[in-house]
Coordinates of C-alpha atoms and ligand atoms in Angstrom, one line a residue:
M264 CA -47.4 122.2 -178.6
R265 CA -46.7 118.6 -179.1
R266 CA -45.5 117.9 -183.0
P267 CA -45.3 114.9 -184.7
V268 CA -41.4 114.0 -185.0
A269 CA -38.8 113.5 -187.2
R270 CA -38.6 109.6 -187.7
K271 CA -35.1 109.4 -186.0
L272 CA -36.9 110.6 -182.7
S273 CA -39.2 107.7 -182.7
V274 CA -36.7 105.1 -182.0
L275 CA -36.8 107.3 -178.3
A276 CA -40.5 105.3 -178.1
V277 CA -40.1 102.8 -174.9
S278 CA -43.1 100.7 -174.5
A279 CA -42.6 97.3 -175.4
A280 CA -46.1 97.3 -176.9
V281 CA -45.6 100.6 -179.1
V282 CA -42.1 99.2 -180.4
S283 CA -43.3 95.8 -181.3
V284 CA -46.6 97.7 -183.2
G285 CA -44.1 99.9 -184.9
A286 CA -42.2 97.2 -185.9
A287 CA -44.8 95.5 -187.7
A288 CA -46.5 98.5 -189.4
P289 CA -43.7 101.2 -190.1
P290 CA -45.2 104.6 -189.7
A291 CA -45.9 106.7 -192.7
A292 CA -43.1 110.0 -192.6
P293 CA -44.5 112.2 -190.4
P294 CA -46.5 115.2 -191.8
T295 CA -44.6 118.7 -191.6
P296 CA -44.7 120.0 -188.1
P297 CA -47.3 122.6 -188.0
G298 CA -46.0 126.0 -186.5
K299 CA -48.0 127.2 -183.2
V300 CA -49.5 130.6 -183.2
P301 CA -52.4 132.2 -180.8
V302 CA -54.0 134.3 -183.8
A303 CA -54.2 133.8 -187.5
A304 CA -56.6 135.7 -190.1
G305 CA -57.4 134.5 -193.6
W306 CA -59.8 132.8 -196.0
G307 CA -60.8 129.2 -196.3
G308 CA -61.9 128.5 -192.8
A309 CA -60.4 128.6 -189.2
V310 CA -59.4 126.5 -186.6
A311 CA -58.4 127.3 -182.9
S312 CA -57.7 124.4 -180.3
V313 CA -55.3 124.0 -177.4
D314 CA -52.7 121.8 -179.7
P315 CA -51.5 122.5 -183.2
D316 CA -51.5 118.6 -184.3
A317 CA -55.3 119.0 -183.8
S318 CA -55.5 122.5 -185.4
A319 CA -53.7 121.0 -188.5
A320 CA -56.0 117.9 -188.3
G321 CA -59.0 120.7 -188.6
I322 CA -57.2 122.6 -191.3
E323 CA -56.5 119.4 -193.3
V324 CA -60.0 118.6 -193.4
L325 CA -61.2 121.9 -194.7
R326 CA -58.6 122.2 -197.1
N327 CA -59.8 118.6 -198.3
G328 CA -63.1 120.2 -199.1
G329 CA -64.6 119.4 -195.5
N330 CA -67.2 121.4 -194.0
A331 CA -66.6 122.8 -190.1
V332 CA -68.6 119.8 -188.8
D333 CA -66.4 117.7 -190.6
A334 CA -63.2 119.4 -188.9
A335 CA -64.5 119.9 -185.8
V336 CA -64.5 115.8 -185.7
A337 CA -61.5 115.3 -187.1
T338 CA -60.1 118.4 -184.3
A339 CA -61.4 116.3 -181.4
A340 CA -60.2 112.8 -182.6
A341 CA -56.9 114.2 -182.8
L342 CA -57.2 116.3 -179.2
G343 CA -58.3 112.3 -178.2
V344 CA -54.5 111.4 -179.0
T345 CA -52.7 114.7 -177.9
E346 CA -54.7 115.7 -174.9
P347 CA -55.8 112.3 -173.4
Y348 CA -56.4 113.4 -169.9
S349 CA -58.5 116.3 -171.3
A350 CA -60.8 114.9 -173.8
G351 CA -61.7 111.6 -175.9
I352 CA -64.2 108.8 -176.8
G353 CA -64.3 107.9 -173.2
G354 CA -66.1 111.2 -172.4
G355 CA -68.8 113.6 -173.3
G356 CA -69.5 117.1 -174.3
Y357 CA -71.3 119.7 -176.0
F358 CA -71.4 120.8 -179.8
V359 CA -73.0 123.8 -181.0
Y360 CA -73.4 124.3 -184.3
Y361 CA -74.4 127.7 -186.9
D362 CA -75.5 126.7 -190.0
A363 CA -74.8 129.3 -192.6
R364 CA -77.6 128.3 -195.4
S365 CA -80.4 128.6 -192.5
R366 CA -79.1 131.0 -190.5
T367 CA -79.9 129.0 -187.2
V368 CA -77.8 127.4 -184.5
H369 CA -78.5 124.1 -183.2
T370 CA -76.7 122.4 -180.4
V371 CA -76.1 118.2 -179.5
D372 CA -76.0 117.6 -175.9
G373 CA -73.7 114.6 -175.9
R374 CA -73.1 114.7 -171.9
E375 CA -72.1 111.4 -170.2
T376 CA -75.1 109.8 -168.5
A377 CA -75.4 108.0 -165.1
P378 CA -76.4 104.0 -165.3
L379 CA -79.9 103.2 -165.3
T380 CA -79.9 101.7 -161.9
A381 CA -78.2 104.8 -160.3
D382 CA -80.3 106.7 -157.7
S383 CA -79.6 109.9 -155.2
G384 CA -77.5 107.7 -153.3
L385 CA -74.9 106.9 -155.9
F386 CA -71.9 108.4 -153.8
L387 CA -72.9 107.5 -150.4
E388 CA -71.6 104.9 -148.2
N389 CA -73.6 104.4 -144.9
G390 CA -75.5 107.6 -145.6
K391 CA -72.4 109.5 -145.7
P392 CA -70.5 110.9 -149.0
I393 CA -67.7 109.0 -150.2
P394 CA -64.6 111.3 -150.0
F395 CA -64.0 113.2 -153.8
A396 CA -60.7 111.9 -154.6
E397 CA -61.9 108.2 -153.7
A398 CA -65.0 108.8 -156.0
V399 CA -62.9 110.3 -158.7
S400 CA -60.9 107.3 -159.6
S401 CA -63.4 104.6 -159.6
G402 CA -66.0 103.0 -161.6
L403 CA -68.9 104.7 -159.7
A404 CA -67.8 107.9 -161.5
V405 CA -67.9 106.7 -165.2
G406 CA -70.9 107.6 -167.2
T407 CA -71.8 106.6 -170.5
P408 CA -69.5 108.1 -172.8
G409 CA -71.2 110.6 -175.1
T410 CA -68.7 111.8 -177.6
P411 CA -68.6 109.2 -180.6
A412 CA -72.3 109.2 -180.6
T413 CA -71.9 113.3 -180.9
W414 CA -69.6 112.9 -183.8
R415 CA -72.0 110.6 -185.4
T416 CA -75.0 112.4 -184.9
A417 CA -73.3 115.8 -186.0
L418 CA -72.2 114.4 -189.1
D419 CA -75.5 112.8 -190.0
K420 CA -77.0 115.8 -189.7
W421 CA -74.4 118.5 -191.0
G422 CA -71.3 116.9 -192.0
S423 CA -70.3 116.2 -195.5
K424 CA -67.3 113.3 -195.2
R425 CA -67.3 110.2 -194.0
L426 CA -65.9 109.5 -190.3
G427 CA -63.4 107.2 -191.4
A428 CA -61.7 110.1 -193.6
L429 CA -62.0 112.5 -190.6
L430 CA -60.1 109.8 -188.3
K431 CA -57.4 110.0 -190.7
P432 CA -55.3 112.3 -189.1
A433 CA -56.0 111.4 -185.6
V434 CA -55.0 107.5 -186.4
R435 CA -51.5 108.8 -187.9
L436 CA -50.8 110.7 -185.0
A437 CA -51.7 107.9 -182.6
R438 CA -49.9 105.7 -184.8
D439 CA -46.6 107.6 -185.5
G440 CA -46.8 109.5 -182.4
F441 CA -46.3 113.2 -181.5
T442 CA -43.8 115.0 -179.0
V443 CA -44.3 115.1 -175.4
D444 CA -44.4 118.7 -174.2
P445 CA -43.8 119.9 -170.8
T446 CA -47.5 120.4 -170.5
F447 CA -48.1 116.5 -171.1
R448 CA -45.4 115.8 -168.8
A449 CA -46.7 117.7 -166.2
Q450 CA -50.1 116.5 -166.4
T451 CA -49.0 112.7 -166.5
A452 CA -46.6 113.4 -163.0
A453 CA -49.9 115.3 -161.6
N454 CA -51.6 111.7 -162.2
E455 CA -48.9 109.2 -161.9
T456 CA -49.7 107.9 -158.6
R457 CA -53.3 107.1 -159.0
F458 CA -52.3 105.9 -162.8
R459 CA -49.8 103.3 -161.0
H460 CA -52.8 101.9 -159.4
F461 CA -54.2 101.0 -162.8
P462 CA -51.4 98.6 -164.5
D463 CA -53.0 99.3 -167.9
T464 CA -53.3 103.2 -167.3
A465 CA -49.4 102.9 -166.2
E466 CA -48.4 100.9 -169.1
L467 CA -49.8 103.4 -171.7
F468 CA -49.0 106.7 -169.9
L469 CA -45.8 105.7 -168.1
P470 CA -43.9 104.2 -170.9
D471 CA -41.2 101.6 -169.6
G472 CA -42.4 102.6 -165.9
K473 CA -41.1 106.3 -166.4
L474 CA -42.9 109.7 -167.1
P475 CA -42.8 110.7 -170.6
V476 CA -39.8 112.5 -171.4
V477 CA -40.3 116.1 -172.9
G478 CA -39.1 115.8 -176.8
S479 CA -39.9 112.0 -176.9
T480 CA -42.3 110.5 -178.9
F481 CA -45.6 109.5 -177.2
K482 CA -47.3 106.8 -179.6
N483 CA -50.6 105.2 -178.8
P484 CA -51.1 102.4 -181.2
D485 CA -54.2 100.8 -179.2
L486 CA -56.2 103.9 -179.7
A487 CA -55.2 103.9 -183.5
R488 CA -56.9 100.7 -183.4
T489 CA -59.8 101.8 -181.8
Y490 CA -60.2 104.8 -183.8
E491 CA -59.9 102.1 -186.9
E492 CA -62.5 100.0 -185.8
L493 CA -64.9 103.2 -185.2
A494 CA -63.7 104.2 -189.0
R495 CA -64.9 100.6 -190.3
K496 CA -67.7 99.7 -188.3
G497 CA -69.2 103.0 -187.3
V498 CA -69.2 104.5 -183.5
G499 CA -72.2 102.0 -183.0
A500 CA -69.0 100.0 -182.4
L501 CA -68.5 101.6 -179.1
Y502 CA -72.2 101.1 -177.7
R503 CA -72.8 97.6 -178.8
G504 CA -70.5 94.3 -179.3
D505 CA -66.9 93.8 -177.9
L506 CA -65.9 97.3 -177.3
A507 CA -69.2 98.2 -175.0
E508 CA -68.5 94.7 -173.4
D509 CA -65.1 95.9 -172.5
I510 CA -65.9 99.4 -171.4
A511 CA -68.7 97.8 -169.2
D512 CA -66.4 95.0 -167.9
T513 CA -63.6 97.6 -166.9
V514 CA -66.3 99.6 -165.0
N515 CA -67.7 97.0 -163.3
K516 CA -64.5 95.5 -162.4
P517 CA -61.7 98.3 -162.5
P518 CA -58.5 96.7 -163.3
V519 CA -56.9 98.1 -160.4
D520 CA -53.4 96.4 -159.1
P521 CA -54.4 94.6 -155.9
A522 CA -50.9 95.7 -154.3
S523 CA -52.0 99.4 -154.5
G524 CA -54.1 99.0 -151.9
W525 CA -56.5 101.7 -153.8
N526 CA -60.3 100.8 -153.4
A527 CA -61.4 101.0 -156.9
R528 CA -64.9 101.1 -156.3
P529 CA -67.2 99.3 -158.8
G530 CA -69.6 100.9 -161.2
D531 CA -73.0 99.5 -162.4
L532 CA -72.4 100.6 -166.1
S533 CA -73.8 97.9 -168.1
E534 CA -74.0 97.1 -171.9
K535 CA -77.8 97.9 -171.6
D536 CA -76.7 101.5 -170.7
L537 CA -74.1 101.7 -173.8
A538 CA -76.7 100.6 -176.0
A539 CA -79.4 103.0 -174.3
Y540 CA -77.2 106.2 -174.7
R541 CA -78.6 108.9 -177.0
V542 CA -77.3 112.1 -177.5
R543 CA -80.1 115.0 -177.1
L544 CA -80.8 117.7 -179.6
Q545 CA -82.2 120.8 -178.1
A546 CA -82.5 124.4 -178.8
P547 CA -79.7 126.6 -177.8
S548 CA -79.9 128.8 -175.1
R549 CA -80.2 132.3 -176.4
T550 CA -80.0 135.6 -174.9
S551 CA -79.9 139.1 -176.5
Y552 CA -76.9 141.1 -175.6
R553 CA -76.8 144.8 -176.9
G554 CA -78.5 144.0 -180.2
L555 CA -76.4 140.4 -180.9
D556 CA -77.8 137.0 -180.3
V557 CA -75.9 134.9 -177.8
Y558 CA -76.3 131.3 -178.4
S559 CA -75.1 128.5 -175.9
M560 CA -75.5 125.2 -174.4
A561 CA -79.0 124.9 -172.6
P562 CA -79.1 122.6 -169.8
S563 CA -77.9 119.8 -168.8
S564 CA -75.2 122.2 -169.0
S565 CA -75.8 125.6 -166.6
G566 CA -73.1 127.0 -169.3
G567 CA -75.8 129.0 -171.2
T568 CA -78.3 129.8 -168.7
T569 CA -75.3 131.5 -166.5
V570 CA -73.6 133.4 -169.2
G571 CA -76.7 134.6 -170.1
E572 CA -78.3 135.8 -167.2
A573 CA -75.1 137.4 -166.2
L574 CA -74.9 139.3 -169.5
N575 CA -78.8 140.4 -169.1
I576 CA -77.5 141.8 -165.2
L577 CA -74.5 143.6 -166.9
E578 CA -76.4 144.7 -170.0
R579 CA -77.9 147.5 -168.0
T580 CA -74.6 149.1 -167.2
D581 CA -72.3 150.8 -170.3
L582 CA -69.3 148.5 -169.7
S583 CA -67.6 150.4 -172.8
K584 CA -67.4 153.5 -170.7
A585 CA -66.5 151.8 -167.5
S586 CA -63.2 152.1 -165.8
Q587 CA -61.5 149.1 -165.5
A588 CA -62.2 148.7 -161.8
R589 CA -65.8 149.0 -162.1
Y590 CA -66.0 146.9 -165.1
L591 CA -64.6 144.2 -163.1
H592 CA -66.8 145.0 -160.3
R593 CA -70.0 144.6 -161.8
Y594 CA -68.7 141.8 -163.9
I595 CA -67.5 140.0 -160.4
E596 CA -71.2 140.6 -159.1
A597 CA -73.1 139.7 -162.1
S598 CA -71.4 136.6 -161.8
R599 CA -71.9 135.9 -158.0
I600 CA -75.8 136.3 -158.8
A601 CA -76.0 134.1 -162.0
F602 CA -74.1 131.4 -159.8
A603 CA -76.6 131.7 -156.9
D604 CA -79.2 131.0 -159.4
R605 CA -77.4 128.2 -161.2
G606 CA -76.7 126.2 -157.9
R607 CA -80.8 126.1 -157.0
W608 CA -82.1 125.9 -160.7
V609 CA -80.1 124.0 -163.0
G610 CA -79.9 120.2 -163.4
D611 CA -80.9 117.6 -166.2
P612 CA -83.9 118.9 -167.7
A613 CA -85.2 115.6 -167.9
F614 CA -85.4 115.2 -164.4
E615 CA -85.6 118.5 -163.0
D616 CA -88.2 121.5 -164.0
V617 CA -85.7 123.6 -165.0
P618 CA -86.7 127.3 -165.4
T619 CA -84.7 127.6 -168.4
K620 CA -86.7 130.6 -170.2
E621 CA -87.1 132.3 -167.1
L622 CA -83.8 132.7 -166.0
L623 CA -82.7 134.2 -169.3
S624 CA -85.3 136.8 -169.0
Q625 CA -84.4 140.2 -168.8
R626 CA -87.2 141.0 -166.5
Y627 CA -85.4 138.4 -164.0
A628 CA -82.1 139.7 -164.9
D629 CA -83.2 143.2 -164.0
S630 CA -84.8 142.0 -160.5
R631 CA -81.6 140.6 -159.8
A632 CA -79.3 143.4 -161.0
C633 CA -80.8 146.0 -158.5
L634 CA -78.7 144.2 -155.8
I635 CA -75.5 145.4 -157.0
K636 CA -73.9 148.5 -155.3
D637 CA -71.1 150.5 -156.9
D638 CA -69.6 151.2 -153.5
A639 CA -70.3 147.7 -151.9
V640 CA -70.0 144.1 -152.1
L641 CA -72.8 141.2 -152.3
T642 CA -72.1 138.4 -149.7
S643 CA -71.9 134.8 -150.6
P644 CA -73.0 132.5 -150.5
L645 CA -75.6 134.7 -152.0
A646 CA -79.4 133.4 -151.8
P647 CA -81.1 132.6 -155.4
G648 CA -83.7 134.3 -156.7
D649 CA -86.9 133.0 -158.1
P650 CA -87.0 133.2 -161.7
R651 CA -90.7 132.3 -161.9
R652 CA -91.4 134.7 -159.4
P653 CA -88.8 137.9 -160.2
A654 CA -89.3 140.3 -157.1
A655 CA -87.5 143.5 -157.3
C656 CA -83.9 143.1 -155.6
G657 CA -85.3 139.8 -154.9
T658 CA -83.6 136.9 -153.0
G659 CA -85.3 133.8 -151.9
G660 CA -84.7 130.6 -150.0
T661 CA -81.2 129.2 -149.3
A662 CA -77.7 129.7 -150.4
V663 CA -76.4 126.7 -152.4
P664 CA -72.6 127.0 -152.5
T665 CA -71.1 125.8 -155.7
T666 CA -69.6 122.1 -155.8
Y667 CA -65.9 121.4 -156.9
E668 CA -65.7 120.5 -160.8
G669 CA -62.6 119.4 -162.6
E670 CA -60.6 122.1 -164.7
D671 CA -59.8 120.3 -167.5
T672 CA -61.0 119.9 -170.4
T673 CA -60.8 121.2 -174.1
H674 CA -62.5 123.6 -176.3
L675 CA -62.3 123.9 -180.2
T676 CA -63.9 126.3 -182.4
V677 CA -64.2 125.9 -186.1
A678 CA -65.1 128.0 -189.3
D679 CA -65.9 127.1 -192.8
K680 CA -65.4 128.9 -196.0
W681 CA -69.5 128.7 -196.4
G682 CA -69.7 130.8 -193.0
N683 CA -70.8 127.7 -190.8
V684 CA -69.7 127.7 -187.7
V685 CA -68.7 125.0 -184.5
A686 CA -67.8 125.8 -180.9
Y687 CA -67.5 122.4 -179.3
T688 CA -66.1 121.7 -175.6
L689 CA -65.6 117.9 -174.7
T690 CA -64.2 116.6 -171.6
I691 CA -63.4 113.4 -169.6
E692 CA -64.0 115.7 -166.5
Q693 CA -60.7 115.5 -164.3
T694 CA -57.5 115.8 -166.0
G695 CA -57.1 112.0 -166.6
G696 CA -60.5 111.4 -165.8
S697 CA -61.0 108.3 -163.7
G698 CA -57.7 107.5 -164.2
I699 CA -59.1 103.8 -165.7
T700 CA -57.8 102.8 -169.5
V701 CA -59.9 100.5 -170.9
P702 CA -57.5 97.5 -171.5
G703 CA -56.0 97.3 -174.7
R704 CA -58.3 100.1 -176.3
G705 CA -55.9 103.4 -175.4
F706 CA -58.3 105.9 -174.1
L707 CA -59.4 107.0 -170.5
L708 CA -62.8 106.4 -169.3
N709 CA -64.6 109.8 -167.7
N710 CA -65.3 110.6 -163.9
E711 CA -68.1 112.8 -165.2
L712 CA -70.6 111.3 -162.7
T713 CA -68.5 113.3 -159.8
D714 CA -70.0 116.4 -161.2
F715 CA -73.2 115.6 -159.5
S716 CA -73.4 116.5 -155.8
F717 CA -72.7 113.7 -153.8
A718 CA -75.7 115.1 -151.1
P719 CA -77.8 118.0 -150.9
A720 CA -75.9 121.1 -149.3
D721 CA -79.0 121.6 -147.3
P722 CA -81.3 118.7 -146.6
A723 CA -84.5 120.9 -146.8
V724 CA -83.6 122.3 -150.2
H725 CA -84.2 120.5 -153.2
D726 CA -80.9 119.9 -154.9
P727 CA -81.4 119.6 -158.7
N728 CA -78.1 117.8 -159.4
L729 CA -78.5 114.8 -157.5
P730 CA -77.6 111.7 -159.3
G731 CA -80.5 109.4 -160.9
P732 CA -81.2 106.6 -163.6
G733 CA -79.8 107.7 -166.9
K734 CA -79.4 111.4 -165.4
R735 CA -76.9 113.9 -166.9
P736 CA -74.6 115.9 -164.2
R737 CA -74.8 119.4 -164.4
S738 CA -72.3 120.9 -166.5
S739 CA -70.4 124.2 -166.7
M740 CA -69.3 124.0 -170.7
S741 CA -70.5 126.8 -172.4
P742 CA -69.7 126.4 -176.4
T743 CA -70.8 129.9 -177.4
I744 CA -71.8 131.5 -180.9
V745 CA -72.8 135.0 -180.9
L746 CA -74.9 136.4 -184.2
D747 CA -75.6 139.7 -185.2
R748 CA -78.9 141.0 -186.0
H749 CA -78.7 139.3 -189.5
D750 CA -78.2 136.3 -188.0
R751 CA -74.2 136.6 -189.1
P752 CA -71.6 134.9 -186.8
V753 CA -69.9 137.7 -184.9
V754 CA -67.8 135.5 -182.8
A755 CA -67.6 132.2 -181.3
L756 CA -65.4 130.9 -178.2
G757 CA -65.6 128.5 -174.9
S758 CA -62.8 127.3 -172.6
P759 CA -62.5 124.3 -170.2
G760 CA -62.1 125.0 -166.5
G761 CA -65.0 123.4 -164.7
S762 CA -67.2 126.0 -163.5
T763 CA -64.5 128.7 -164.5
I764 CA -65.3 128.2 -167.9
I765 CA -68.9 130.4 -167.2
T766 CA -66.8 133.3 -166.0
T767 CA -64.2 132.8 -168.6
V768 CA -66.7 132.9 -171.3
L769 CA -68.3 135.8 -169.7
Q770 CA -65.6 137.7 -169.2
T771 CA -63.8 136.9 -172.9
L772 CA -67.4 137.9 -174.3
T773 CA -67.4 141.1 -172.3
G774 CA -63.7 142.1 -172.9
F775 CA -64.4 141.4 -176.7
L776 CA -67.8 143.1 -177.1
D777 CA -67.5 146.0 -174.7
R778 CA -64.3 146.6 -174.0
G779 CA -63.3 147.0 -177.5
L780 CA -60.4 144.1 -177.0
P781 CA -59.1 142.5 -180.2
L782 CA -60.4 138.5 -179.3
V783 CA -56.9 137.3 -179.0
D784 CA -56.1 140.0 -176.2
A785 CA -59.9 139.1 -174.7
I786 CA -58.9 135.5 -174.4
A787 CA -55.2 136.5 -172.9
A788 CA -56.6 139.2 -170.6
P789 CA -55.7 138.1 -166.8
R790 CA -58.8 136.4 -165.2
A791 CA -61.2 136.9 -162.5
S792 CA -63.7 134.4 -161.5
Q793 CA -66.3 134.5 -158.5
R794 CA -68.9 131.5 -158.4
N795 CA -70.7 132.7 -155.5
A796 CA -67.9 132.1 -153.0
A797 CA -66.6 134.7 -150.1
Q798 CA -63.5 135.1 -152.3
T799 CA -63.0 136.0 -156.0
E800 CA -60.2 134.2 -157.6
L801 CA -57.6 136.3 -159.6
E802 CA -55.0 135.5 -161.9
P803 CA -51.4 137.3 -161.3
G804 CA -52.1 139.7 -164.1
L805 CA -55.0 141.3 -161.8
Y806 CA -53.8 140.0 -158.5
D807 CA -50.5 141.7 -158.5
S808 CA -52.2 144.8 -160.1
A809 CA -53.2 148.0 -158.5
L810 CA -56.8 147.3 -159.2
R811 CA -56.8 144.5 -156.8
A812 CA -56.1 147.3 -153.8
E813 CA -58.9 149.5 -155.4
L814 CA -61.5 146.6 -155.5
E815 CA -60.6 145.2 -152.0
G816 CA -61.2 149.2 -150.9
I817 CA -65.0 148.7 -151.7
G818 CA -65.2 145.0 -149.9
H819 CA -63.7 142.4 -152.5
S820 CA -61.7 139.6 -151.0
F821 CA -59.5 137.7 -153.4
R822 CA -57.2 134.9 -153.6
L823 CA -54.8 134.1 -156.3
N824 CA -55.5 131.2 -159.1
P825 CA -52.6 130.8 -161.1
E826 CA -54.2 129.9 -164.3
I827 CA -57.8 129.9 -165.2
G828 CA -59.3 128.1 -168.7
A829 CA -57.6 127.4 -172.0
A830 CA -60.1 129.5 -174.3
T831 CA -60.3 129.5 -178.1
G832 CA -62.8 131.2 -180.7
V833 CA -62.9 132.4 -184.2
Q834 CA -64.3 136.0 -185.4
R835 CA -65.9 136.5 -188.7
L836 CA -64.1 139.0 -190.6
P837 CA -65.7 141.3 -193.8
G838 CA -64.6 139.5 -197.1
G839 CA -65.0 135.9 -196.6
K840 CA -62.2 136.1 -194.0
W841 CA -62.0 134.3 -190.7
L842 CA -59.7 135.2 -187.5
A843 CA -59.0 132.3 -185.3
A844 CA -57.7 132.9 -181.5
A845 CA -56.3 130.8 -178.7
E846 CA -54.5 131.1 -175.6
T847 CA -50.9 133.5 -175.8
V848 CA -49.4 131.6 -172.7
R849 CA -51.8 129.4 -170.4
R850 CA -51.1 125.7 -170.8
G851 CA -47.9 126.6 -172.9
G852 CA -50.3 128.4 -175.7
G853 CA -52.9 127.4 -178.3
S854 CA -53.1 127.0 -182.0
A855 CA -55.0 129.1 -184.2
M856 CA -54.8 128.4 -188.1
V857 CA -56.7 129.5 -191.0
V858 CA -56.5 127.5 -194.3
R859 CA -55.3 130.8 -196.5
P860 CA -53.5 133.0 -194.3
A861 CA -53.7 137.1 -195.1
F862 CA -50.6 138.5 -194.6
Q863 CA -51.8 141.5 -192.5
P864 CA -54.2 140.0 -189.7
E865 CA -56.1 142.9 -190.2
A866 CA -59.8 144.1 -189.0
M867 CA -59.0 142.6 -185.4
S868 CA -61.3 144.9 -183.5
P869 CA -64.3 143.6 -182.1
R870 CA -67.0 144.9 -184.2
Ligands
LIG73 N1 -66.8 118.6 -166.0 C1 -66.7 119.7 -166.1 C2 -68.0 120.3 -166.6 O1 -68.9 119.3 -167.1 C3 -65.6 120.3 -167.0 C4 -64.3 119.9 -166.5 C5 -63.5 120.7 -167.0 O2 -63.7 121.7 -167.7 O3 -62.3 120.8 -166.8 O4 -68.8 121.5 -166.6

């Protein structure tokens, strides 16, 4: 997608800051541009991400003897350079790790947290919710970043290399630059207006006041320096000291251009919040599905419980034999039901009594599955059930509509030669996060707190996702690892896409496990996304197909969504081989790589 370029192109870099730094420290010769393919198979480990520079960073680490955790951190750090609008050290995410030696799955919850002074009225003014777009580009939306602490925790527990060594490929990319591609330009263009409200953001991402030109080199020397500081001092440098002070100041007094007229509301994130930030280590969610175990993120993400409940609902139907229409019908209805329960029951478990175990029980899923009819469609918003008191065909209480979440984030999947696997989804929430860059530091701050409900949908019904002090907003991120009955990996995957993450992961899993699609085809398959709404979103491949009319015939209603998600995954093959898979087309295609490619990607069938 974006490659380091030949040095002659670097003269095209136009930002004054970039040029002066470039002149002071001439960049080393750029590495050979990595090729971009959506599927690769071979030995020595595998990396799949949305970007070839980032996948190459992970492969470089694996080749140098690093393990999957090391490679995941290197890949994530590189994505912070080449996908700065999707992820970075100003954001958070969820890291799921399979440890080959113990054959167990572990997670790191590196979700951003609300300031310790936040309460349920965080996004209310005069008792009314602030307009969503105004909240997004404000200090109010910024949660305490969790990504640096996630890297440190994962490396301390399971890594084998020093952070400094793992940041090297990313530092190189930030300093020497990468080639701007149409996606990067389009994402910048979509943000241009609000980026201009914040002069530091405009200076960084609109070099010379203009949109980055496709084919030009984009450098971020500020980020290179910030990464080097983390390499020298450890990631604690982001949570205490100068950098922490800069972050707190930026949130408290967003550096907005007064002439822009933008009301950049301040947030109350303090150095105390940064110093107090801790990741959570917690058990993964687990669902048995057709003899396999599906591990994912437990709350504060709703990913594991919602994908898991839907799988349990689907398990009673043999999807391998169903017609395509029946398969899609069942998948849509299972998603609808699982989203009804997600809205009512899932929030940050440190603040809410979340029935995680009950949501994942087969008994509960069976009680909900009986709502599904073959020749009719459930009505949304569908009321939730009560997982603690499963009642046959039960619904109860008031329906909670699914609120909007951003649709940009990034997911990477890594496996190493020892058989360890990482599925890691990270984000700054919207494309471009809050739009606020920490001056001189080269990264955007997240707007993750807008994932909270601004106000309860129904004042009479408890909303588990209202803001609170130090609380984590509910996520949909679903980094997932599937194990066989011997606790050995089968497949691992995940996707960006806000609440559509859940349906993308569910559809890709069923495509691969039930429908017999090779992983790359399961990822490429046109998507449908039903999130307890009157209409189901369809990508063009389904919207324009005969299946639409067939499904409308039994009562489905659809609307077009041009593109849903951007998944990546890895699959374990026999003989120590791995297959990496990414998007073929979405977001310009993703990047799958292995350390030592096999000539023929064989055994690409699912199981
Ligand atoms: N903020 C969303 C979540 O945590 C992710 C946003 C996205 O995927 O773009 O679920």
